[in-house]
Amino acid sequence: MRSFCSMLLLLFSGLMMHSQSNTITDSLNIRKVYDMSLLNGKSYDWLDHLSNEIGSRLSGSYGAEQAVQYTKAELEKLGLDKVWLQPVMVPKWTRGGREFAYVQTGPGETRNVNITALGGSVATGEGGTKAQVIEVQGIEQLKEYGKENIEGRIVFYNRPMRADHIQTFDAYGGCVDQRYSGAKEAAKYGAVGVIVRSMNLRMDDLPHTGSMSYGDTPVKDRIPAAAISTNDAEYLSSILKIQKDLKFYFKMNCEQHEDVESYNVIGEITGTKYPDEIMVVGGHLDSWDLGDGSHDDGAGVVQSMEVLRLFKEIGYEPKRTIRVVLFMNEENGLRGGKKYAEVAASKSEEHIFALESDAGGFTPRGFGITATDQQFNKILSWKGLFEPYLIHYFKKGGGGADIGPLEGGDTVLAGLRPDSQRYFDHHHAANDTFDAVNKRELELGAATMASLVYLVDKYGLGNISNDSAELPD
């Protein structure tokens, strides 16, 4: 009996020593990743080129094509095992000449306001659209006012993002339906146009664009839709309280074209032990056309590229295949994410993990994770390794739009969660530019992503292969 107990004690001691050894090794490797990103990073230089040499990258545009070719060439320079382009048909929408709008309070009495067409909107007539305005706080109020009060008018959606939400994406989610579905719903009541308060917590003069949808509304019944800056939304709302019969004029020249061919850009390091188990890290290559898309999502693109570069630089050879995917057309169609998942399914590829960065290049805080309880708890067991880098946020539920189509089975989806307080100051606006991105914050995000990918690769998540014996405390 004493001999058996001694054997158990020795076995337990051996497991503890093995676990401690793994923890020390992991800590050192993660330190290497952060050191390499902060001292010899490439992400900021890549973003500089994407933003300042190429600029905006709306799907179907020349900028998007340039970005495809540039990122493919840069991935090839990293010495990856494979780099390729994945064709995908994407929508092509153009803004045309700059939009113009004013509020008219009397004959010859006007004040110009700042608007921008929503992505996918139809144009106004050549002479523009001019009508009285009805203000609502959301789509649900349309029914309350009814067709008799809405027909022939411009609907002004003015529900603001709620400032009491600490997670600003919750505030965004609470009112973005006005932007996406507002025109479709207002058209049912005979509205002639839609003006939507910009999705922005800050008061400024910058209108924020974004995608919208007409659904199955016949082309002849579609009405123009624009976003208005928060300052001008406040002005319009206040003047409507005094003069309900004022008129709003706006002119837009946007146009929807036939779909065109573009590409997802893909590169991979083939796994040494489980090459058929694929891990994806990615962001979306396209952007809106008002700024240069540095935060949305140039940051996510270069951070994802940097993950593979960091592994090559520190000499880490992954057991599983790690694939960077730069998705096309997240902003106004999600065609790239859907095509990638479609091709993966047709090839019966087994994706065990996908990590997306699409929340800006701000200071990383942690991750949102869609996983089973067992998988999530395994990731939580690594939390101590991230504490030296002030990464503390590990919340169940999350991922990203482009990796969403991969959900199913045992695939774990994760999204990098940077600090979000300033994100919507820039989101889809003309000030989403390179100067708004902090180099150090961008590099910290890339290293944080690489560290999680490293741990998932080393220990697995119980999807297919069993690496539980290697799990550290």
mmCIF file of C-alpha atoms in Angstrom, residues 25-265:
data_model
loop_
_atom_site.group_PDB
_atom_site.id
_atom_site.type_symbol
_atom_site.label_atom_id
_atom_site.label_comp_id
_atom_site.label_asym_id
_atom_site.label_seq_id
_atom_site.Cartn_x
_atom_site.Cartn_y
_atom_site.Cartn_z
ATOM 1 C CA THR A 25 8.124 27.905 -21.472
ATOM 2 C CA ASP A 26 4.851 29.492 -22.538
ATOM 3 C CA SER A 27 5.602 32.640 -20.585
ATOM 4 C CA LEU A 28 8.995 32.962 -22.264
ATOM 5 C CA ASN A 29 7.598 32.336 -25.734
ATOM 6 C CA ILE A 30 4.827 34.888 -25.257
ATOM 7 C CA ARG A 31 7.445 37.378 -24.044
ATOM 8 C CA LYS A 32 9.353 36.757 -27.302
ATOM 9 C CA VAL A 33 6.209 37.459 -29.287
ATOM 10 C CA TYR A 34 5.579 40.789 -27.547
ATOM 11 C CA ASP A 35 9.243 41.802 -27.756
ATOM 12 C CA MET A 36 9.358 41.068 -31.476
ATOM 13 C CA SER A 37 6.144 42.970 -32.172
ATOM 14 C CA LEU A 38 7.148 46.028 -30.117
ATOM 15 C CA LEU A 39 10.830 46.189 -31.052
ATOM 16 C CA ASN A 40 10.811 44.861 -34.605
ATOM 17 C CA GLY A 41 7.173 45.016 -35.715
ATOM 18 C CA LYS A 42 5.995 45.292 -39.281
ATOM 19 C CA SER A 43 2.280 45.992 -38.761
ATOM 20 C CA TYR A 44 2.571 49.789 -38.567
ATOM 21 C CA ASP A 45 4.613 49.987 -41.783
ATOM 22 C CA TRP A 46 2.096 47.802 -43.603
ATOM 23 C CA LEU A 47 -0.752 49.998 -42.344
ATOM 24 C CA ASP A 48 1.101 53.119 -43.459
ATOM 25 C CA HIS A 49 1.207 51.784 -47.007
ATOM 26 C CA LEU A 50 -2.394 50.568 -47.019
ATOM 27 C CA SER A 51 -3.657 53.890 -45.684
ATOM 28 C CA ASN A 52 -1.400 56.494 -47.242
ATOM 29 C CA GLU A 53 -0.288 54.891 -50.496
ATOM 30 C CA ILE A 54 -3.507 53.033 -51.384
ATOM 31 C CA GLY A 55 -6.227 54.723 -49.325
ATOM 32 C CA SER A 56 -9.889 53.710 -49.234
ATOM 33 C CA ARG A 57 -10.688 50.193 -50.384
ATOM 34 C CA LEU A 58 -14.406 49.895 -51.061
ATOM 35 C CA SER A 59 -15.303 46.574 -52.693
ATOM 36 C CA GLY A 60 -14.981 46.716 -56.472
ATOM 37 C CA SER A 61 -12.796 49.817 -56.407
ATOM 38 C CA TYR A 62 -9.281 50.334 -57.743
ATOM 39 C CA GLY A 63 -8.091 50.788 -54.155
ATOM 40 C CA ALA A 64 -9.429 47.353 -53.213
ATOM 41 C CA GLU A 65 -7.614 45.767 -56.160
ATOM 42 C CA GLN A 66 -4.369 47.515 -55.190
ATOM 43 C CA ALA A 67 -4.745 46.257 -51.618
ATOM 44 C CA VAL A 68 -5.191 42.688 -52.840
ATOM 45 C CA GLN A 69 -2.001 42.800 -54.863
ATOM 46 C CA TYR A 70 -0.007 44.589 -52.150
ATOM 47 C CA THR A 71 -0.922 42.251 -49.297
ATOM 48 C CA LYS A 72 -0.373 39.169 -51.463
ATOM 49 C CA ALA A 73 3.127 40.382 -52.327
ATOM 50 C CA GLU A 74 3.914 41.152 -48.673
ATOM 51 C CA LEU A 75 2.739 37.716 -47.534
ATOM 52 C CA GLU A 76 4.923 36.115 -50.186
ATOM 53 C CA LYS A 77 7.948 37.945 -48.739
ATOM 54 C CA LEU A 78 7.377 36.228 -45.381
ATOM 55 C CA GLY A 79 8.333 32.819 -46.746
ATOM 56 C CA LEU A 80 5.013 31.171 -45.934
ATOM 57 C CA ASP A 81 4.328 27.670 -47.215
ATOM 58 C CA LYS A 82 1.550 28.896 -49.484
ATOM 59 C CA VAL A 83 -0.002 32.207 -50.572
ATOM 60 C CA TRP A 84 -2.974 32.453 -52.917
ATOM 61 C CA LEU A 85 -5.943 34.504 -54.043
ATOM 62 C CA GLN A 86 -9.485 33.187 -53.663
ATOM 63 C CA PRO A 87 -11.876 34.690 -56.261
ATOM 64 C CA VAL A 88 -15.168 36.119 -55.047
ATOM 65 C CA MET A 89 -17.828 38.204 -56.789
ATOM 66 C CA VAL A 90 -18.536 41.400 -54.854
ATOM 67 C CA PRO A 91 -21.002 44.294 -55.158
ATOM 68 C CA LYS A 92 -19.779 47.549 -56.664
ATOM 69 C CA TRP A 93 -21.367 50.767 -55.392
ATOM 70 C CA THR A 94 -20.019 54.233 -56.108
ATOM 71 C CA ARG A 95 -20.739 57.467 -54.263
ATOM 72 C CA GLY A 96 -20.404 59.840 -57.194
ATOM 73 C CA GLY A 97 -20.097 63.575 -56.572
ATOM 74 C CA ARG A 98 -20.138 64.909 -53.043
ATOM 75 C CA GLU A 99 -23.525 65.019 -51.327
ATOM 76 C CA PHE A 100 -25.185 68.328 -50.503
ATOM 77 C CA ALA A 101 -27.946 69.149 -48.033
ATOM 78 C CA TYR A 102 -29.603 72.065 -46.282
ATOM 79 C CA VAL A 103 -32.447 72.868 -43.919
ATOM 80 C CA GLN A 104 -34.880 75.509 -45.181
ATOM 81 C CA THR A 105 -36.799 77.429 -42.527
ATOM 82 C CA GLY A 106 -38.288 80.079 -44.824
ATOM 83 C CA PRO A 107 -38.000 81.625 -48.292
ATOM 84 C CA GLY A 108 -34.277 82.075 -48.898
ATOM 85 C CA GLU A 109 -33.474 81.041 -45.312
ATOM 86 C CA THR A 110 -31.304 77.938 -45.361
ATOM 87 C CA ARG A 111 -28.514 76.321 -43.379
ATOM 88 C CA ASN A 112 -26.198 73.728 -44.908
ATOM 89 C CA VAL A 113 -25.786 70.458 -43.018
ATOM 90 C CA ASN A 114 -23.306 67.602 -43.267
ATOM 91 C CA ILE A 115 -24.582 64.356 -44.750
ATOM 92 C CA THR A 116 -23.181 61.300 -46.511
ATOM 93 C CA ALA A 117 -24.947 58.636 -48.541
ATOM 94 C CA LEU A 118 -25.399 55.285 -46.851
ATOM 95 C CA GLY A 119 -23.671 52.465 -48.675
ATOM 96 C CA GLY A 120 -26.030 50.898 -51.188
ATOM 97 C CA SER A 121 -28.435 53.835 -51.310
ATOM 98 C CA VAL A 122 -30.051 54.930 -54.532
ATOM 99 C CA ALA A 123 -29.452 58.481 -55.722
ATOM 100 C CA THR A 124 -31.894 61.326 -55.398
ATOM 101 C CA GLY A 125 -33.297 62.721 -58.623
ATOM 102 C CA GLU A 126 -31.090 65.096 -60.593
ATOM 103 C CA GLY A 127 -32.732 68.004 -58.856
ATOM 104 C CA GLY A 128 -32.405 66.401 -55.428
ATOM 105 C CA THR A 129 -35.132 65.554 -52.920
ATOM 106 C CA LYS A 130 -36.918 68.239 -50.903
ATOM 107 C CA ALA A 131 -39.715 67.669 -48.439
ATOM 108 C CA GLN A 132 -41.010 68.251 -44.946
ATOM 109 C CA VAL A 133 -39.467 66.149 -42.189
ATOM 110 C CA ILE A 134 -40.897 63.849 -39.561
ATOM 111 C CA GLU A 135 -38.602 62.908 -36.684
ATOM 112 C CA VAL A 136 -38.809 59.454 -35.104
ATOM 113 C CA GLN A 137 -36.756 57.702 -32.455
ATOM 114 C CA GLY A 138 -36.717 54.372 -34.211
ATOM 115 C CA ILE A 139 -38.313 52.076 -36.753
ATOM 116 C CA GLU A 140 -40.960 50.988 -34.261
ATOM 117 C CA GLN A 141 -42.389 54.535 -34.212
ATOM 118 C CA LEU A 142 -43.303 54.447 -37.903
ATOM 119 C CA LYS A 143 -46.387 52.402 -37.165
ATOM 120 C CA GLU A 144 -47.358 54.855 -34.438
ATOM 121 C CA TYR A 145 -47.317 57.805 -36.873
ATOM 122 C CA GLY A 146 -48.863 55.882 -39.768
ATOM 123 C CA LYS A 147 -48.939 56.561 -43.485
ATOM 124 C CA GLU A 148 -51.092 59.681 -43.125
ATOM 125 C CA ASN A 149 -48.238 61.466 -41.295
ATOM 126 C CA ILE A 150 -45.283 59.973 -43.194
ATOM 127 C CA GLU A 151 -46.305 59.861 -46.869
ATOM 128 C CA GLY A 152 -44.470 62.437 -48.969
ATOM 129 C CA ARG A 153 -42.076 63.318 -46.140
ATOM 130 C CA ILE A 154 -38.456 62.606 -45.244
ATOM 131 C CA VAL A 155 -38.140 60.384 -42.191
ATOM 132 C CA PHE A 156 -35.463 61.560 -39.768
ATOM 133 C CA TYR A 157 -34.278 58.734 -37.505
ATOM 134 C CA ASN A 158 -32.760 60.371 -34.446
ATOM 135 C CA ARG A 159 -32.271 57.679 -31.812
ATOM 136 C CA PRO A 160 -28.747 58.275 -30.460
ATOM 137 C CA MET A 161 -26.211 55.726 -29.294
ATOM 138 C CA ARG A 162 -26.634 55.344 -25.536
ATOM 139 C CA ALA A 163 -23.681 56.826 -23.687
ATOM 140 C CA ASP A 164 -24.310 54.767 -20.547
ATOM 141 C CA HIS A 165 -23.145 51.550 -22.238
ATOM 142 C CA ILE A 166 -19.557 50.842 -21.192
ATOM 143 C CA GLN A 167 -19.194 48.473 -24.140
ATOM 144 C CA THR A 168 -19.778 50.893 -26.995
ATOM 145 C CA PHE A 169 -20.608 48.082 -29.418
ATOM 146 C CA ASP A 170 -23.726 47.521 -27.301
ATOM 147 C CA ALA A 171 -24.653 51.170 -27.884
ATOM 148 C CA TYR A 172 -24.056 50.721 -31.607
ATOM 149 C CA GLY A 173 -26.191 47.590 -31.703
ATOM 150 C CA GLY A 174 -29.010 49.478 -30.015
ATOM 151 C CA CYS A 175 -29.582 51.873 -32.904
ATOM 152 C CA VAL A 176 -27.873 50.559 -36.056
ATOM 153 C CA ASP A 177 -31.149 49.056 -37.272
ATOM 154 C CA GLN A 178 -32.205 52.623 -38.189
ATOM 155 C CA ARG A 179 -29.317 52.804 -40.618
ATOM 156 C CA TYR A 180 -29.592 49.304 -42.037
ATOM 157 C CA SER A 181 -33.365 48.930 -42.405
ATOM 158 C CA GLY A 182 -34.657 52.466 -41.986
ATOM 159 C CA ALA A 183 -35.181 53.216 -45.689
ATOM 160 C CA LYS A 184 -36.848 49.882 -46.389
ATOM 161 C CA GLU A 185 -39.325 50.376 -43.557
ATOM 162 C CA ALA A 186 -40.009 54.075 -44.200
ATOM 163 C CA ALA A 187 -40.761 53.382 -47.868
ATOM 164 C CA LYS A 188 -43.682 51.181 -46.787
ATOM 165 C CA TYR A 189 -45.332 54.300 -45.371
ATOM 166 C CA GLY A 190 -44.719 56.442 -48.461
ATOM 167 C CA ALA A 191 -41.643 58.358 -47.286
ATOM 168 C CA VAL A 192 -39.586 60.008 -50.048
ATOM 169 C CA GLY A 193 -36.243 59.809 -48.264
ATOM 170 C CA VAL A 194 -34.463 58.942 -45.033
ATOM 171 C CA ILE A 195 -31.964 60.847 -42.892
ATOM 172 C CA VAL A 196 -30.282 58.868 -40.099
ATOM 173 C CA ARG A 197 -28.362 60.208 -37.117
ATOM 174 C CA SER A 198 -24.746 59.057 -37.427
ATOM 175 C CA MET A 199 -23.663 56.104 -35.307
ATOM 176 C CA ASN A 200 -21.322 58.225 -33.193
ATOM 177 C CA LEU A 201 -21.124 58.930 -29.457
ATOM 178 C CA ARG A 202 -19.227 62.166 -30.009
ATOM 179 C CA MET A 203 -20.758 65.462 -31.044
ATOM 180 C CA ASP A 204 -19.045 66.586 -34.257
ATOM 181 C CA ASP A 205 -19.647 67.570 -37.875
ATOM 182 C CA LEU A 206 -18.624 64.263 -39.462
ATOM 183 C CA PRO A 207 -21.360 62.081 -40.973
ATOM 184 C CA HIS A 208 -20.721 58.327 -40.675
ATOM 185 C CA THR A 209 -21.680 56.032 -43.537
ATOM 186 C CA GLY A 210 -22.368 52.300 -43.367
ATOM 187 C CA SER A 211 -24.321 49.578 -45.077
ATOM 188 C CA MET A 212 -28.071 49.651 -45.587
ATOM 189 C CA SER A 213 -30.488 47.264 -47.250
ATOM 190 C CA TYR A 214 -33.702 47.615 -49.217
ATOM 191 C CA GLY A 215 -34.506 43.946 -48.772
ATOM 192 C CA ASP A 216 -37.085 42.887 -51.346
ATOM 193 C CA THR A 217 -38.321 46.454 -51.982
ATOM 194 C CA PRO A 218 -38.896 46.881 -55.747
ATOM 195 C CA VAL A 219 -36.302 49.154 -57.377
ATOM 196 C CA LYS A 220 -38.947 51.715 -58.323
ATOM 197 C CA ASP A 221 -39.997 52.078 -54.678
ATOM 198 C CA ARG A 222 -36.528 52.538 -53.194
ATOM 199 C CA ILE A 223 -35.831 55.866 -51.516
ATOM 200 C CA PRO A 224 -32.489 57.651 -50.928
ATOM 201 C CA ALA A 225 -30.888 57.307 -47.493
ATOM 202 C CA ALA A 226 -28.177 59.420 -45.895
ATOM 203 C CA ALA A 227 -26.478 59.820 -42.537
ATOM 204 C CA ILE A 228 -26.293 63.234 -40.902
ATOM 205 C CA SER A 229 -23.611 64.358 -38.450
ATOM 206 C CA THR A 230 -24.467 64.341 -34.755
ATOM 207 C CA ASN A 231 -24.164 68.135 -34.478
ATOM 208 C CA ASP A 232 -26.518 68.648 -37.400
ATOM 209 C CA ALA A 233 -28.899 65.980 -36.099
ATOM 210 C CA GLU A 234 -29.156 67.970 -32.884
ATOM 211 C CA TYR A 235 -29.750 71.177 -34.844
ATOM 212 C CA LEU A 236 -32.426 69.590 -37.042
ATOM 213 C CA SER A 237 -34.191 68.098 -34.036
ATOM 214 C CA SER A 238 -34.181 71.385 -32.122
ATOM 215 C CA ILE A 239 -35.449 73.480 -35.041
ATOM 216 C CA LEU A 240 -38.219 70.941 -35.760
ATOM 217 C CA LYS A 241 -39.580 71.582 -32.277
ATOM 218 C CA ILE A 242 -40.036 75.229 -33.248
ATOM 219 C CA GLN A 243 -40.963 74.874 -36.915
ATOM 220 C CA LYS A 244 -42.547 71.582 -37.851
ATOM 221 C CA ASP A 245 -43.181 72.611 -41.469
ATOM 222 C CA LEU A 246 -39.522 73.285 -42.344
ATOM 223 C CA LYS A 247 -38.136 71.537 -45.409
ATOM 224 C CA PHE A 248 -35.030 69.445 -45.852
ATOM 225 C CA TYR A 249 -33.177 69.236 -49.169
ATOM 226 C CA PHE A 250 -30.516 66.719 -50.136
ATOM 227 C CA LYS A 251 -28.824 65.621 -53.330
ATOM 228 C CA MET A 252 -26.865 62.407 -53.829
ATOM 229 C CA ASN A 253 -25.297 60.901 -56.948
ATOM 230 C CA CYS A 254 -24.561 57.328 -55.865
ATOM 231 C CA GLU A 255 -24.983 54.314 -58.154
ATOM 232 C CA GLN A 256 -25.164 50.531 -57.867
ATOM 233 C CA HIS A 257 -23.289 48.647 -60.600
ATOM 234 C CA GLU A 258 -23.023 45.027 -61.682
ATOM 235 C CA ASP A 259 -21.029 42.717 -59.410
ATOM 236 C CA VAL A 260 -17.300 42.479 -60.128
ATOM 237 C CA GLU A 261 -14.631 39.908 -59.322
ATOM 238 C CA SER A 262 -12.312 40.463 -56.385
ATOM 239 C CA TYR A 263 -10.354 38.213 -54.017
ATOM 240 C CA ASN A 264 -9.734 37.025 -50.510
ATOM 241 C CA VAL A 265 -5.980 37.014 -49.856
#
